[in-house]
Amino acid sequence: MGLISGRKAFQRPMKDGVIADFDITQAMIRAFIKEADVSNVFKPRVVVCIPSGITEVERRAVEEAVIQAGAKAVALIEEPMAAAMGAGLPVNDATGNMVVDIGGGTTEVAVISLGGIVSNKSIRIAGDDLTADIMEYMRRQHNVKVGERTAEMIKINVGSSLTSLENPPVDYVVHGPNRITALPMEVPVCYQEIAHCLDKTVAKIENAVLSALENTPPELYADIVKNGIWLSGGGALLRGLDKRLQDKINIPFHIAEDPLHSVAKGAGIALKNVDRFSFLMR
């Protein structure tokens, strides 16, 4: 999310899952609290989802930003746990559940059992990197300059992790300036070429899943093989990703019912049961 501030044209308050600009992040949270129409008399308690690989310094920065924005107290919940809750997984059961949450800045892979994270892998490779791959590909292969918004539209319309799909999307026509002459160009882009340009980044996500599986206890591993692995986050919508991961890892992959909002839904569940997360309140 970008905000305009002074002479800064476009700012990302959050980058790679952590605070990039403290002041803008604080202003953004304050705006969210105001939008929630919270009483001016009683300060709200706020639940914030954070990457599982965040440092203690980054964690404290999030807490401080929320408190200074007007919250009474803040509870931090790790994104893969929130994603699992939002996807409706039985996180409190003794069985093993595995979730892969591919957000904008980070990919969170976690094995969850008895309400806790047993094994996890957090990498700062996710949707933003896929977008950057497309921007670079269009510049290098088609000699056309595209911005983040256009690259995002390419990803949505013809983004794919496989070069062969049962129901392929129609080519997407990109309009932009030639990076040398600055003259306008019209370039049709197909899903096969986007699959090629995203291949290396998707492979890093595959390796993160394998890394988390390597550190999973055998009993829980058996549950995961039986129940499958759940994909959430905007990256889960990339065409063919579930099939590619399933073919690579030989475990069934399922896409959450509403992958784009799984983490937000999980945060809402945590907020409604905030007393169960009282040990996180600061």
Short mmCIF file of N, CA and C in Angstrom, two decimals, residues 8-117:
data_model
loop_
_atom_site.label_atom_id
_atom_site.label_comp_id
_atom_site.label_asym_id
_atom_site.label_seq_id
_atom_site.Cartn_x
_atom_site.Cartn_y
_atom_site.Cartn_z
N LYS A 8 7.47 13.14 -1.23
CA LYS A 8 7.63 11.74 -1.61
C LYS A 8 6.40 11.33 -2.42
N ALA A 9 6.62 11.00 -3.69
CA ALA A 9 5.49 10.74 -4.58
C ALA A 9 4.75 9.46 -4.20
N PHE A 10 5.48 8.38 -3.98
CA PHE A 10 4.81 7.12 -3.70
C PHE A 10 5.67 6.35 -2.71
N GLN A 11 5.09 6.05 -1.57
CA GLN A 11 5.85 5.39 -0.52
C GLN A 11 5.17 4.08 -0.13
N ARG A 12 5.99 3.08 0.16
CA ARG A 12 5.48 1.84 0.72
C ARG A 12 5.76 1.86 2.22
N PRO A 13 4.72 1.97 3.04
CA PRO A 13 4.96 1.96 4.48
C PRO A 13 5.55 0.64 4.95
N MET A 14 5.16 -0.46 4.27
CA MET A 14 5.66 -1.79 4.61
C MET A 14 6.40 -2.35 3.39
N LYS A 15 7.51 -3.01 3.66
CA LYS A 15 8.27 -3.66 2.58
C LYS A 15 8.87 -4.94 3.13
N ASP A 16 8.76 -6.01 2.37
CA ASP A 16 9.25 -7.33 2.79
C ASP A 16 8.64 -7.75 4.13
N GLY A 17 7.39 -7.32 4.36
CA GLY A 17 6.69 -7.75 5.56
C GLY A 17 7.01 -6.97 6.81
N VAL A 18 7.91 -5.98 6.74
CA VAL A 18 8.28 -5.20 7.92
C VAL A 18 8.14 -3.71 7.60
N ILE A 19 8.27 -2.88 8.64
CA ILE A 19 8.10 -1.45 8.48
C ILE A 19 9.27 -0.85 7.69
N ALA A 20 8.93 -0.13 6.62
CA ALA A 20 9.94 0.54 5.81
C ALA A 20 10.02 2.02 6.17
N ASP A 21 8.89 2.61 6.54
CA ASP A 21 8.83 4.01 6.94
C ASP A 21 7.93 4.10 8.17
N PHE A 22 8.55 4.37 9.33
CA PHE A 22 7.82 4.32 10.60
C PHE A 22 6.70 5.35 10.63
N ASP A 23 6.98 6.59 10.22
CA ASP A 23 5.98 7.67 10.31
C ASP A 23 4.76 7.38 9.43
N ILE A 24 5.01 6.92 8.21
CA ILE A 24 3.90 6.65 7.30
C ILE A 24 3.09 5.43 7.78
N THR A 25 3.80 4.43 8.30
CA THR A 25 3.11 3.26 8.85
C THR A 25 2.20 3.65 10.00
N GLN A 26 2.73 4.51 10.88
CA GLN A 26 1.94 4.98 12.02
C GLN A 26 0.70 5.73 11.55
N ALA A 27 0.89 6.59 10.55
CA ALA A 27 -0.25 7.34 10.00
C ALA A 27 -1.27 6.41 9.36
N MET A 28 -0.79 5.37 8.69
CA MET A 28 -1.69 4.41 8.06
C MET A 28 -2.52 3.67 9.10
N ILE A 29 -1.86 3.22 10.18
CA ILE A 29 -2.58 2.50 11.24
C ILE A 29 -3.59 3.42 11.92
N ARG A 30 -3.19 4.68 12.14
CA ARG A 30 -4.10 5.65 12.74
C ARG A 30 -5.36 5.83 11.86
N ALA A 31 -5.14 5.84 10.54
CA ALA A 31 -6.26 5.97 9.60
C ALA A 31 -7.16 4.75 9.67
N PHE A 32 -6.57 3.56 9.83
CA PHE A 32 -7.36 2.34 9.94
C PHE A 32 -8.21 2.36 11.21
N ILE A 33 -7.60 2.81 12.32
CA ILE A 33 -8.33 2.88 13.59
C ILE A 33 -9.50 3.87 13.47
N LYS A 34 -9.25 4.99 12.80
CA LYS A 34 -10.30 5.98 12.59
C LYS A 34 -11.40 5.42 11.71
N GLU A 35 -11.01 4.67 10.68
CA GLU A 35 -11.98 4.08 9.76
C GLU A 35 -12.87 3.06 10.49
N ALA A 36 -12.30 2.42 11.51
CA ALA A 36 -13.07 1.43 12.28
C ALA A 36 -14.09 2.09 13.19
N ASP A 37 -14.07 3.43 13.25
CA ASP A 37 -15.03 4.20 14.05
C ASP A 37 -14.99 3.80 15.52
N VAL A 38 -13.76 3.73 16.05
CA VAL A 38 -13.57 3.36 17.44
C VAL A 38 -13.84 4.58 18.33
N SER A 39 -14.42 4.36 19.48
CA SER A 39 -14.73 5.44 20.40
C SER A 39 -13.47 6.20 20.80
N ASN A 40 -13.58 7.52 20.90
CA ASN A 40 -12.45 8.35 21.31
C ASN A 40 -12.14 8.18 22.80
N VAL A 41 -13.12 7.67 23.56
CA VAL A 41 -12.94 7.52 25.01
C VAL A 41 -12.12 6.28 25.32
N PHE A 42 -12.46 5.17 24.66
CA PHE A 42 -11.79 3.91 24.93
C PHE A 42 -10.87 3.54 23.76
N LYS A 43 -9.60 3.44 24.03
CA LYS A 43 -8.65 3.04 22.99
C LYS A 43 -8.83 1.57 22.65
N PRO A 44 -8.67 1.21 21.39
CA PRO A 44 -8.91 -0.18 20.98
C PRO A 44 -7.70 -1.08 21.24
N ARG A 45 -8.01 -2.36 21.34
CA ARG A 45 -6.96 -3.38 21.30
C ARG A 45 -6.83 -3.84 19.85
N VAL A 46 -5.61 -3.99 19.39
CA VAL A 46 -5.35 -4.25 17.97
C VAL A 46 -4.56 -5.55 17.81
N VAL A 47 -4.95 -6.33 16.83
CA VAL A 47 -4.21 -7.54 16.46
C VAL A 47 -3.49 -7.26 15.15
N VAL A 48 -2.19 -7.53 15.11
CA VAL A 48 -1.38 -7.30 13.91
C VAL A 48 -0.71 -8.62 13.51
N CYS A 49 -0.78 -8.93 12.22
CA CYS A 49 -0.11 -10.14 11.71
C CYS A 49 1.29 -9.77 11.26
N ILE A 50 2.26 -10.59 11.65
CA ILE A 50 3.66 -10.34 11.33
C ILE A 50 4.29 -11.58 10.71
N PRO A 51 5.33 -11.42 9.91
CA PRO A 51 6.05 -12.59 9.38
C PRO A 51 6.68 -13.39 10.51
N SER A 52 6.77 -14.69 10.34
CA SER A 52 7.34 -15.53 11.39
C SER A 52 8.85 -15.35 11.51
N GLY A 53 9.48 -14.80 10.46
CA GLY A 53 10.93 -14.63 10.49
C GLY A 53 11.39 -13.26 10.91
N ILE A 54 10.51 -12.43 11.42
CA ILE A 54 10.84 -11.06 11.80
C ILE A 54 11.73 -11.03 13.04
N THR A 55 12.62 -10.07 13.11
CA THR A 55 13.55 -9.95 14.24
C THR A 55 12.85 -9.28 15.42
N GLU A 56 13.48 -9.35 16.58
CA GLU A 56 12.92 -8.73 17.78
C GLU A 56 12.84 -7.21 17.63
N VAL A 57 13.82 -6.63 16.97
CA VAL A 57 13.80 -5.18 16.74
C VAL A 57 12.62 -4.81 15.85
N GLU A 58 12.40 -5.57 14.79
CA GLU A 58 11.28 -5.31 13.88
C GLU A 58 9.94 -5.53 14.59
N ARG A 59 9.91 -6.51 15.47
CA ARG A 59 8.69 -6.77 16.25
C ARG A 59 8.36 -5.58 17.15
N ARG A 60 9.37 -5.06 17.82
CA ARG A 60 9.15 -3.91 18.71
C ARG A 60 8.73 -2.67 17.93
N ALA A 61 9.25 -2.53 16.70
CA ALA A 61 8.87 -1.38 15.87
C ALA A 61 7.39 -1.44 15.52
N VAL A 62 6.88 -2.63 15.24
CA VAL A 62 5.46 -2.79 14.94
C VAL A 62 4.62 -2.43 16.16
N GLU A 63 5.01 -2.95 17.31
CA GLU A 63 4.27 -2.67 18.55
C GLU A 63 4.24 -1.17 18.83
N GLU A 64 5.40 -0.53 18.70
CA GLU A 64 5.48 0.90 18.99
C GLU A 64 4.64 1.71 18.03
N ALA A 65 4.65 1.35 16.74
CA ALA A 65 3.86 2.08 15.74
C ALA A 65 2.37 1.99 16.05
N VAL A 66 1.92 0.80 16.46
CA VAL A 66 0.50 0.61 16.75
C VAL A 66 0.09 1.38 18.01
N ILE A 67 0.91 1.31 19.04
CA ILE A 67 0.60 2.02 20.28
C ILE A 67 0.57 3.53 20.05
N GLN A 68 1.56 4.05 19.32
CA GLN A 68 1.61 5.48 19.06
C GLN A 68 0.49 5.94 18.14
N ALA A 69 -0.07 5.00 17.38
CA ALA A 69 -1.19 5.34 16.49
C ALA A 69 -2.51 5.45 17.25
N GLY A 70 -2.50 5.07 18.54
CA GLY A 70 -3.71 5.24 19.35
C GLY A 70 -4.30 3.97 19.91
N ALA A 71 -3.58 2.84 19.84
CA ALA A 71 -4.11 1.59 20.39
C ALA A 71 -3.83 1.50 21.89
N LYS A 72 -4.72 0.83 22.59
CA LYS A 72 -4.53 0.58 24.02
C LYS A 72 -3.51 -0.52 24.23
N ALA A 73 -3.60 -1.56 23.41
CA ALA A 73 -2.69 -2.70 23.50
C ALA A 73 -2.64 -3.36 22.14
N VAL A 74 -1.57 -4.12 21.90
CA VAL A 74 -1.40 -4.77 20.61
C VAL A 74 -1.02 -6.23 20.81
N ALA A 75 -1.63 -7.09 20.04
CA ALA A 75 -1.29 -8.52 20.03
C ALA A 75 -0.70 -8.84 18.66
N LEU A 76 0.43 -9.50 18.66
CA LEU A 76 1.08 -9.89 17.41
C LEU A 76 0.85 -11.38 17.17
N ILE A 77 0.38 -11.71 15.99
CA ILE A 77 0.17 -13.11 15.62
C ILE A 77 0.91 -13.38 14.32
N GLU A 78 1.61 -14.48 14.27
CA GLU A 78 2.40 -14.78 13.09
C GLU A 78 1.49 -15.10 11.90
N GLU A 79 1.88 -14.62 10.74
CA GLU A 79 1.03 -14.70 9.55
C GLU A 79 0.61 -16.13 9.18
N PRO A 80 1.52 -17.11 9.22
CA PRO A 80 1.05 -18.46 8.86
C PRO A 80 -0.02 -18.99 9.80
N MET A 81 0.07 -18.65 11.09
CA MET A 81 -0.98 -19.06 12.03
C MET A 81 -2.30 -18.38 11.67
N ALA A 82 -2.24 -17.07 11.39
CA ALA A 82 -3.46 -16.34 11.00
C ALA A 82 -4.02 -16.91 9.70
N ALA A 83 -3.15 -17.24 8.75
CA ALA A 83 -3.60 -17.79 7.47
C ALA A 83 -4.30 -19.12 7.67
N ALA A 84 -3.74 -19.95 8.54
CA ALA A 84 -4.34 -21.27 8.82
C ALA A 84 -5.71 -21.10 9.47
N MET A 85 -5.82 -20.15 10.42
CA MET A 85 -7.10 -19.90 11.07
C MET A 85 -8.12 -19.36 10.06
N GLY A 86 -7.67 -18.43 9.21
CA GLY A 86 -8.57 -17.86 8.21
C GLY A 86 -9.00 -18.86 7.16
N ALA A 87 -8.18 -19.89 6.92
CA ALA A 87 -8.52 -20.93 5.95
C ALA A 87 -9.40 -22.01 6.56
N GLY A 88 -9.64 -21.91 7.88
CA GLY A 88 -10.51 -22.87 8.55
C GLY A 88 -9.83 -24.15 8.96
N LEU A 89 -8.51 -24.16 9.05
CA LEU A 89 -7.80 -25.36 9.46
C LEU A 89 -7.93 -25.57 10.97
N PRO A 90 -7.96 -26.82 11.43
CA PRO A 90 -8.09 -27.12 12.87
C PRO A 90 -6.75 -26.93 13.59
N VAL A 91 -6.36 -25.68 13.80
CA VAL A 91 -5.02 -25.38 14.33
C VAL A 91 -4.81 -25.88 15.75
N ASN A 92 -5.89 -26.10 16.50
CA ASN A 92 -5.75 -26.54 17.90
C ASN A 92 -5.72 -28.05 18.04
N ASP A 93 -5.94 -28.78 16.96
CA ASP A 93 -5.91 -30.24 17.02
C ASP A 93 -4.49 -30.76 17.13
N ALA A 94 -4.38 -32.01 17.54
CA ALA A 94 -3.05 -32.63 17.68
C ALA A 94 -2.48 -33.06 16.34
N THR A 95 -3.28 -33.01 15.29
CA THR A 95 -2.79 -33.40 13.97
C THR A 95 -1.96 -32.26 13.36
N GLY A 96 -1.15 -32.61 12.38
CA GLY A 96 -0.31 -31.62 11.72
C GLY A 96 -1.02 -30.97 10.55
N ASN A 97 -0.96 -29.66 10.47
CA ASN A 97 -1.52 -28.89 9.36
C ASN A 97 -0.42 -28.00 8.79
N MET A 98 -0.33 -27.95 7.48
CA MET A 98 0.71 -27.15 6.85
C MET A 98 0.09 -26.10 5.95
N VAL A 99 0.59 -24.89 6.08
CA VAL A 99 0.09 -23.78 5.28
C VAL A 99 1.25 -23.05 4.63
N VAL A 100 1.05 -22.62 3.39
CA VAL A 100 2.03 -21.82 2.66
C VAL A 100 1.33 -20.52 2.30
N ASP A 101 1.72 -19.43 2.97
CA ASP A 101 1.09 -18.14 2.74
C ASP A 101 2.04 -17.28 1.90
N ILE A 102 1.65 -17.01 0.66
CA ILE A 102 2.47 -16.23 -0.27
C ILE A 102 1.88 -14.82 -0.35
N GLY A 103 2.46 -13.91 0.39
CA GLY A 103 1.95 -12.54 0.43
C GLY A 103 2.65 -11.65 -0.57
N GLY A 104 2.74 -10.37 -0.23
CA GLY A 104 3.41 -9.43 -1.11
C GLY A 104 4.91 -9.40 -0.87
N GLY A 105 5.31 -9.39 0.41
CA GLY A 105 6.73 -9.27 0.73
C GLY A 105 7.40 -10.53 1.20
N THR A 106 6.63 -11.45 1.80
CA THR A 106 7.22 -12.67 2.32
C THR A 106 6.37 -13.88 1.98
N THR A 107 7.03 -15.03 1.93
CA THR A 107 6.34 -16.31 1.85
C THR A 107 6.54 -17.02 3.18
N GLU A 108 5.43 -17.37 3.83
CA GLU A 108 5.48 -18.00 5.14
C GLU A 108 5.04 -19.45 5.01
N VAL A 109 5.93 -20.36 5.38
CA VAL A 109 5.61 -21.79 5.36
C VAL A 109 5.66 -22.30 6.79
N ALA A 110 4.59 -22.96 7.24
CA ALA A 110 4.57 -23.40 8.63
C ALA A 110 3.78 -24.69 8.79
N VAL A 111 4.27 -25.51 9.71
CA VAL A 111 3.55 -26.69 10.15
C VAL A 111 2.96 -26.36 11.52
N ILE A 112 1.66 -26.53 11.67
CA ILE A 112 0.95 -26.10 12.87
C ILE A 112 0.28 -27.30 13.53
N SER A 113 0.40 -27.35 14.86
CA SER A 113 -0.25 -28.41 15.63
C SER A 113 -0.43 -27.93 17.06
N LEU A 114 -1.55 -28.28 17.68
CA LEU A 114 -1.85 -27.91 19.06
C LEU A 114 -1.73 -26.40 19.30
N GLY A 115 -2.17 -25.62 18.33
CA GLY A 115 -2.20 -24.18 18.48
C GLY A 115 -0.85 -23.49 18.40
N GLY A 116 0.17 -24.20 17.94
CA GLY A 116 1.50 -23.60 17.83
C GLY A 116 2.18 -23.98 16.53
N ILE A 117 3.24 -23.24 16.20
CA ILE A 117 4.01 -23.51 14.99
C ILE A 117 5.15 -24.46 15.34
#
